[in-house]
mmCIF file of C-alpha atoms in Angstrom:
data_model
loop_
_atom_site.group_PDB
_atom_site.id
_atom_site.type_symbol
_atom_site.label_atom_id
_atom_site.label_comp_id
_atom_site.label_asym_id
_atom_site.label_seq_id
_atom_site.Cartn_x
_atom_site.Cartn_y
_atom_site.Cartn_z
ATOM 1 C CA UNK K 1 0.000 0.000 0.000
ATOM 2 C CA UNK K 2 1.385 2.907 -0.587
ATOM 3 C CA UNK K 3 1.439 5.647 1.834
ATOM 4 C CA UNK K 4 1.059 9.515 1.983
ATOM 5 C CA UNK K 5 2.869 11.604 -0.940
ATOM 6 C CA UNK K 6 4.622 14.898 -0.581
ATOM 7 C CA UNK K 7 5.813 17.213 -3.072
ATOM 8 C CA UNK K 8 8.668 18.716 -3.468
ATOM 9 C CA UNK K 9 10.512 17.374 -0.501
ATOM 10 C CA UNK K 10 12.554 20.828 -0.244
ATOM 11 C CA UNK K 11 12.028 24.265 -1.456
ATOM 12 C CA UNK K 12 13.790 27.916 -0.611
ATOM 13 C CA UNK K 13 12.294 30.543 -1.302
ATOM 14 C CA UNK K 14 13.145 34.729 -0.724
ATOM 15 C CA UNK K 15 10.382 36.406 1.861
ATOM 16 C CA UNK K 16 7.209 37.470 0.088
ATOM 17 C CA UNK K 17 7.354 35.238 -2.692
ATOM 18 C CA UNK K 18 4.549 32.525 -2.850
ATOM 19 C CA UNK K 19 5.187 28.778 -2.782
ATOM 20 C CA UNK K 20 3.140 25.982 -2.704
ATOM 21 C CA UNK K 21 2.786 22.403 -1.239
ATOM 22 C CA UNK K 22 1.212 19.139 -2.951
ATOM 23 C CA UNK K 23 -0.405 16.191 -1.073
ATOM 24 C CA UNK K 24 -1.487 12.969 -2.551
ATOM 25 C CA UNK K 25 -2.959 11.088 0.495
ATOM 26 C CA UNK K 26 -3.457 7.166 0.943
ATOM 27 C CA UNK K 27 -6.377 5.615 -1.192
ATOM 28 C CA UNK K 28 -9.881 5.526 0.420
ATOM 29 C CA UNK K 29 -8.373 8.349 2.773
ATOM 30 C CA UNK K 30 -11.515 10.763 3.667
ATOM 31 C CA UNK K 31 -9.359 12.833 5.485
ATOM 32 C CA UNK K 32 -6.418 14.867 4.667
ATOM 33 C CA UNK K 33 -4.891 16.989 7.636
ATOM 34 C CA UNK K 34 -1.961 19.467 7.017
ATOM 35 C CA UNK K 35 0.007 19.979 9.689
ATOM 36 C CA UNK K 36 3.705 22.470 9.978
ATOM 37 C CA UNK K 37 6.449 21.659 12.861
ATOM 38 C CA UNK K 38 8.620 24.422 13.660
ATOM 39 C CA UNK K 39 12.195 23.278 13.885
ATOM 40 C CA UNK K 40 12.338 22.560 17.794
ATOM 41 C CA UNK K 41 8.760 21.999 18.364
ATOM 42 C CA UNK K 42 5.830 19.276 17.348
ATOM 43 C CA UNK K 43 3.440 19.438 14.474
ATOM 44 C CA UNK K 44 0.592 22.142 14.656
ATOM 45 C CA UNK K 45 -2.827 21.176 12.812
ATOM 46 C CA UNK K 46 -3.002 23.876 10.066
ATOM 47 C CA UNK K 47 -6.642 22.386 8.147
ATOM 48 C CA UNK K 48 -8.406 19.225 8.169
ATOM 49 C CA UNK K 49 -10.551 18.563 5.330
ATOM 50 C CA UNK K 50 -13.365 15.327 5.331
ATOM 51 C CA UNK K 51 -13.403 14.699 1.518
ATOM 52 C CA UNK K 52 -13.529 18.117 -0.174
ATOM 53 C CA UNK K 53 -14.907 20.149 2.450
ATOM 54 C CA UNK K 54 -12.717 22.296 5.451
ATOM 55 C CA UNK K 55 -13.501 20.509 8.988
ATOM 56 C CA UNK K 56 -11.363 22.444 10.901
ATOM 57 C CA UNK K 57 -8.856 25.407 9.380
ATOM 58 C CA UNK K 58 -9.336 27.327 12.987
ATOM 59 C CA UNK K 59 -5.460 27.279 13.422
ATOM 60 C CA UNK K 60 -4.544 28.369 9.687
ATOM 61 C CA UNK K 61 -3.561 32.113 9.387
ATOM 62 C CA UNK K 62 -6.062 32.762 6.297
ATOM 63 C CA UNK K 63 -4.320 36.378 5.490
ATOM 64 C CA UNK K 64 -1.665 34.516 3.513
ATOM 65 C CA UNK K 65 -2.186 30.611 3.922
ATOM 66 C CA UNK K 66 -5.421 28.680 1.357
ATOM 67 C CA UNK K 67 -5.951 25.046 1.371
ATOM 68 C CA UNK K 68 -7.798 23.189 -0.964
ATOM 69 C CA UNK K 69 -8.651 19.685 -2.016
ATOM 70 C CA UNK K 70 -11.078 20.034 -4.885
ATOM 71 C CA UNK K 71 -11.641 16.767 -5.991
ATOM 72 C CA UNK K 72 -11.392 15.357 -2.505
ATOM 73 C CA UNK K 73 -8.236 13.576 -3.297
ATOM 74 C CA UNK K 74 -5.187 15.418 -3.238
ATOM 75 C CA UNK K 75 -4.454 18.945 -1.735
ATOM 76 C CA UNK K 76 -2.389 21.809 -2.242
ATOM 77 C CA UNK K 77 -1.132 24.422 0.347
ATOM 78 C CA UNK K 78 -0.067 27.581 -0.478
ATOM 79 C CA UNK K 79 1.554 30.907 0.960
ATOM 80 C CA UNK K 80 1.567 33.696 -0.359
ATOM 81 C CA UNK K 81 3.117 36.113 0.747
ATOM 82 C CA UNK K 82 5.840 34.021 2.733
ATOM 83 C CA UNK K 83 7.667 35.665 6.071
ATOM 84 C CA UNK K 84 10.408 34.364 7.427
ATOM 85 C CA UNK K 85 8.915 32.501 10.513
ATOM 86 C CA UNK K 86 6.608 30.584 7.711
ATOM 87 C CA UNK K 87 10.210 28.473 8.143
ATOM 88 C CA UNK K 88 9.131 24.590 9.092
ATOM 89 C CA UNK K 89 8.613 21.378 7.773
ATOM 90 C CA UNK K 90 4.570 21.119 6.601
ATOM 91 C CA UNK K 91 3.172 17.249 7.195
ATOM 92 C CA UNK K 92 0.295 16.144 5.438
ATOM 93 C CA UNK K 93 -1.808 13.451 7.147
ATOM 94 C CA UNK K 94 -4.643 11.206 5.907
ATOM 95 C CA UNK K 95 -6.867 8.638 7.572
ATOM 96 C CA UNK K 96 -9.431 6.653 6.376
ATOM 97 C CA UNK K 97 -12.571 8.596 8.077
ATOM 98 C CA UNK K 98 -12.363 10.811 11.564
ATOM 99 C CA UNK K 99 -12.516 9.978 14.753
ATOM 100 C CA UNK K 100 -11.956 7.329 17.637
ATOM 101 C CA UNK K 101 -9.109 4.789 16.977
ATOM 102 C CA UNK K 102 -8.346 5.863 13.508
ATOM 103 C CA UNK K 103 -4.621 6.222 13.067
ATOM 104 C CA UNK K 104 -3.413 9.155 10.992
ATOM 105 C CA UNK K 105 -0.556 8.081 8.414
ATOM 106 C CA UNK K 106 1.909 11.085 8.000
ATOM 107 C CA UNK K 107 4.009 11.911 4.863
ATOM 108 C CA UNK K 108 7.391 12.800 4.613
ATOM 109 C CA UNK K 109 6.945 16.604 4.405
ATOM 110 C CA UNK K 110 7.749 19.656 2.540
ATOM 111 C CA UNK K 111 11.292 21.584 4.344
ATOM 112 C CA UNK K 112 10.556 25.005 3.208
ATOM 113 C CA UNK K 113 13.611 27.835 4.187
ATOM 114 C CA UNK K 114 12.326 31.331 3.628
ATOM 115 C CA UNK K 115 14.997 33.909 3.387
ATOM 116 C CA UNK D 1 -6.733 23.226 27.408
ATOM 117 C CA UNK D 2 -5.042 20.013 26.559
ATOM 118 C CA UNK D 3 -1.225 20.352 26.660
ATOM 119 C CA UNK D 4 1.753 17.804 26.263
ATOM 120 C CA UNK D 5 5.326 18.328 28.094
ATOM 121 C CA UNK D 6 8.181 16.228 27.102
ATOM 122 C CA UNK D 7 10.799 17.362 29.174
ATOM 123 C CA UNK D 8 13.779 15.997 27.792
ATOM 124 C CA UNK D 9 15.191 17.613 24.787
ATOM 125 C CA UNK D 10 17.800 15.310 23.858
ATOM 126 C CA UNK D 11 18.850 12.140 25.506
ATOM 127 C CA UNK D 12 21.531 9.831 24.603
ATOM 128 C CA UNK D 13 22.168 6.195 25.135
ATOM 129 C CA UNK D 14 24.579 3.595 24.756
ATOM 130 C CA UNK D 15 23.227 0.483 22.414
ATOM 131 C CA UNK D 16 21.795 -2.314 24.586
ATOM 132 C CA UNK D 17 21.189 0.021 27.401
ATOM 133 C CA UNK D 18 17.442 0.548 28.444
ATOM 134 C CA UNK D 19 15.653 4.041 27.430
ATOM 135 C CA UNK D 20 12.569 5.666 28.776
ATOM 136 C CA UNK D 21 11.438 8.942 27.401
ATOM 137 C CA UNK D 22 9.293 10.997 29.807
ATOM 138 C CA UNK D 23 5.551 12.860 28.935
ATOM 139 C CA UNK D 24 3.195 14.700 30.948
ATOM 140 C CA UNK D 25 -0.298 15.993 30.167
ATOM 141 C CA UNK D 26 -2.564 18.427 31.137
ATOM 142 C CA UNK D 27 -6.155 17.430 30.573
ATOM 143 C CA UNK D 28 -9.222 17.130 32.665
ATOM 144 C CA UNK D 29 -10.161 13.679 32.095
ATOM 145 C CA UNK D 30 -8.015 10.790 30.780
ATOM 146 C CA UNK D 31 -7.170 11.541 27.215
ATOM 147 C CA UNK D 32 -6.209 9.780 24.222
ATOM 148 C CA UNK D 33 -2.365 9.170 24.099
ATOM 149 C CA UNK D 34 0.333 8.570 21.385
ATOM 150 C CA UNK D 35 3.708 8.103 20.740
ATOM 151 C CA UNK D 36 5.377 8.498 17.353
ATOM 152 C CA UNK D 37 8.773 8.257 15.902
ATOM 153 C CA UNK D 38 10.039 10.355 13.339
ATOM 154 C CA UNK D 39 13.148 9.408 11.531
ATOM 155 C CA UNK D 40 15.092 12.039 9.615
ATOM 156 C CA UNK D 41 13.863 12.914 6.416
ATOM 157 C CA UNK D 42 10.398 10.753 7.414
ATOM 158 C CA UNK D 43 7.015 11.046 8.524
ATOM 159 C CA UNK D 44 5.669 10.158 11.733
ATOM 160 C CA UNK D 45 4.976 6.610 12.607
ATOM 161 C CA UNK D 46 2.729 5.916 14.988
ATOM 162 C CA UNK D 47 4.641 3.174 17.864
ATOM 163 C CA UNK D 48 1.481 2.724 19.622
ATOM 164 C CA UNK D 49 -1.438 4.448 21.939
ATOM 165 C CA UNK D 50 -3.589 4.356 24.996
ATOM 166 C CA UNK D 51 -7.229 4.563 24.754
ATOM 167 C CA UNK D 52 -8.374 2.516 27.927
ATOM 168 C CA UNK D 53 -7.946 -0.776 29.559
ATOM 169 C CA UNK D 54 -4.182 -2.420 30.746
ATOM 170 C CA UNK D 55 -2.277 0.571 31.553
ATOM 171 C CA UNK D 56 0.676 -1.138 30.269
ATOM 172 C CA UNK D 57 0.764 -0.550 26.408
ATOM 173 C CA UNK D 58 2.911 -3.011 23.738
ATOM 174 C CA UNK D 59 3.974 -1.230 20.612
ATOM 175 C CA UNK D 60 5.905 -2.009 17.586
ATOM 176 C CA UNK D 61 9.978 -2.437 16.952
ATOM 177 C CA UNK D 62 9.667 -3.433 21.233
ATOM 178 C CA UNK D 63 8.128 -0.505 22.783
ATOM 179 C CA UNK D 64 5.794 0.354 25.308
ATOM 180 C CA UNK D 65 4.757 2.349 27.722
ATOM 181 C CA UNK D 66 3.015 2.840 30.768
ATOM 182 C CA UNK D 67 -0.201 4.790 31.490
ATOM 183 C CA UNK D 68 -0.100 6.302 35.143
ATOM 184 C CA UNK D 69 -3.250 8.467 35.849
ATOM 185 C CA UNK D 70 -1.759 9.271 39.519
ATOM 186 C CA UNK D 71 1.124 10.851 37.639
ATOM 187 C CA UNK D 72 -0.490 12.440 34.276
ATOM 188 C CA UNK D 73 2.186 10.560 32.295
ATOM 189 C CA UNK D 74 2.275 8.058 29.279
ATOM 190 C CA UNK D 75 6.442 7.059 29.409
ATOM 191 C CA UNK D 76 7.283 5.561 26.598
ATOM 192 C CA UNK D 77 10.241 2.330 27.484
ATOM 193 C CA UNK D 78 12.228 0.099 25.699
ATOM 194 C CA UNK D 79 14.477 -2.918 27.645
ATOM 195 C CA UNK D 80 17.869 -2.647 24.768
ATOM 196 C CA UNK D 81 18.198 0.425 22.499
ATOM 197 C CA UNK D 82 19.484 -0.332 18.847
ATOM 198 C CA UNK D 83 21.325 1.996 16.824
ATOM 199 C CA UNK D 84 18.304 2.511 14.411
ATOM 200 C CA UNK D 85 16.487 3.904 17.261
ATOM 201 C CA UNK D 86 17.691 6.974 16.751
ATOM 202 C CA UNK D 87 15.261 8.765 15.586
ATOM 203 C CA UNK D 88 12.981 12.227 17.354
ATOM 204 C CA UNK D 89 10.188 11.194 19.737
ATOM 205 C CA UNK D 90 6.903 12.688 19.287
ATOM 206 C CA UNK D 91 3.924 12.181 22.444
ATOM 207 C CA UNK D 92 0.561 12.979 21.585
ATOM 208 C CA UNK D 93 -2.556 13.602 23.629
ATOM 209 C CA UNK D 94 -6.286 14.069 21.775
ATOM 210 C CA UNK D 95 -9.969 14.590 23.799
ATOM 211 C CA UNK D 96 -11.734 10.855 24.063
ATOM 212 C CA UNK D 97 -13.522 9.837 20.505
ATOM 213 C CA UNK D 98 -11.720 13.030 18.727
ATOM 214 C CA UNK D 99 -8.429 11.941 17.396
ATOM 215 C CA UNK D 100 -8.448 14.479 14.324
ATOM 216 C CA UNK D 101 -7.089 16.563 17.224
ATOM 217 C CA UNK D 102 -3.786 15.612 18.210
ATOM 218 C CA UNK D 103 -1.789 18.471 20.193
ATOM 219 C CA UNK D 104 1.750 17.254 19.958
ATOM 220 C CA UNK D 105 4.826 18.046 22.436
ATOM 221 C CA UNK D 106 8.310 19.066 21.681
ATOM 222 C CA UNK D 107 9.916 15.669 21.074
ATOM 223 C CA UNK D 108 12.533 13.883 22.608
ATOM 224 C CA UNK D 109 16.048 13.192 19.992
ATOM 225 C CA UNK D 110 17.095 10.192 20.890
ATOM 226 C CA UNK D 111 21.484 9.632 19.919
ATOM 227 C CA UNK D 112 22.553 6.465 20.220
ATOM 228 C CA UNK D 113 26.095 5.222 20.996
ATOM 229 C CA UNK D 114 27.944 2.090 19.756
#
């Protein structure tokens, strides 16, 4: 079975450019999370989408951060414009539906340096 | 608010020795607990959780840990450390039937000495 897809694996970028993140999440995977982890700290929940509809994005700073998962399959993250503390890994997570028991398999991530 | 201390930052073993990595939570009720692992340049893997039940918790590649409810801690143990452990140590906590939720600590990098 193949697991969670990220894309690219690295990416630098200058401060206020825009960059963006790809997610391909296991088959049969209702739910995609997308989570960034701060070098030093864990991973914070950005947005959860259950198929193609937001769940939870109540931690995702919406003045320069969009989600979406359109088809209900993969998802793209973006940032636009980027500041330098945007600096972290970003996880994406899927699982097969939400709640009790229901472990979440993680990708590998996206290591994005903003300078 | 739910919140997850790990209060080691970096600990470092000898292979064969025994390892326990330490976490504490603040919740009001018993929570949902995780460990994962996170080798470099991976995702996390998921060694194993505590819902209810036997307080004493068997994982994968010979973990476990150890509920205590007196003590608000889930430590995560393993009897003889191989080199591959190395790896950062992730606990998790999330509110009973709402595991979308997890709220992560700092993690634990574990070195490990030949």
């Amino acid at each position: 079975e193949a697991g969670v897809a990220q894309s690219p694996r690295y990416k630098i970028i200058e401060k206020r450019q825009s960059v963006a993140f790809w997610c391909n999440p296991i088959s049969g995977h209702a739910t995609l999370y997308w989570y960034q982890q701060i070098l030093g700290q864990g991973p914070k929940l950005l947005i959860q989408f259950q198929n193609n509809g937001v769940v939870d994005d109540s931690q995702l700073p919406k003045d320069r951060f969009s989600a979406e998962r359109l088809k209900g399959v993969d998802s793209t993250l973006k940032i636009q414009p980027a500041k330098l503390e945007d600096s972290a890994v970003y996880l994406c997570a899927s699982t097969i539906t939400p709640g009790a028991g229901n472990e979440q398999f993680f990708g590998p991530g996206t290591r994005l340096t903003v300078l | 608010a739910q919140s997850v201390t790990q209060p080691d930052i970096h600990i470092t073993v000898s292979e064969g020795a025994s390892l326990e990595l330490r976490c504490n939570y603040s919740y009001g009720a018993t929570p949902y607990l995780f460990w994962y692992v996170q080798s470099p340049g991976q995702g996390l893997q998921l060694l194993l959780k505590y819902f209810s039940g036997d307080t004493l918790v068997q994982g994968i590649k010979g973990f476990e840990a150890e509920f205590k409810r007196s003590q608000s801690s889930f430590n995560l143990r393993k009897p003889s450390v191989h080199w591959s452990d190395a790896a950062e140590y992730f606990c998790a906590v999330a509110r009973p039937y709402n595991t979308d939720k997890l709220i992560f600590g700092t993690g634990t990098r574990l070195q490990v000495f030949p």
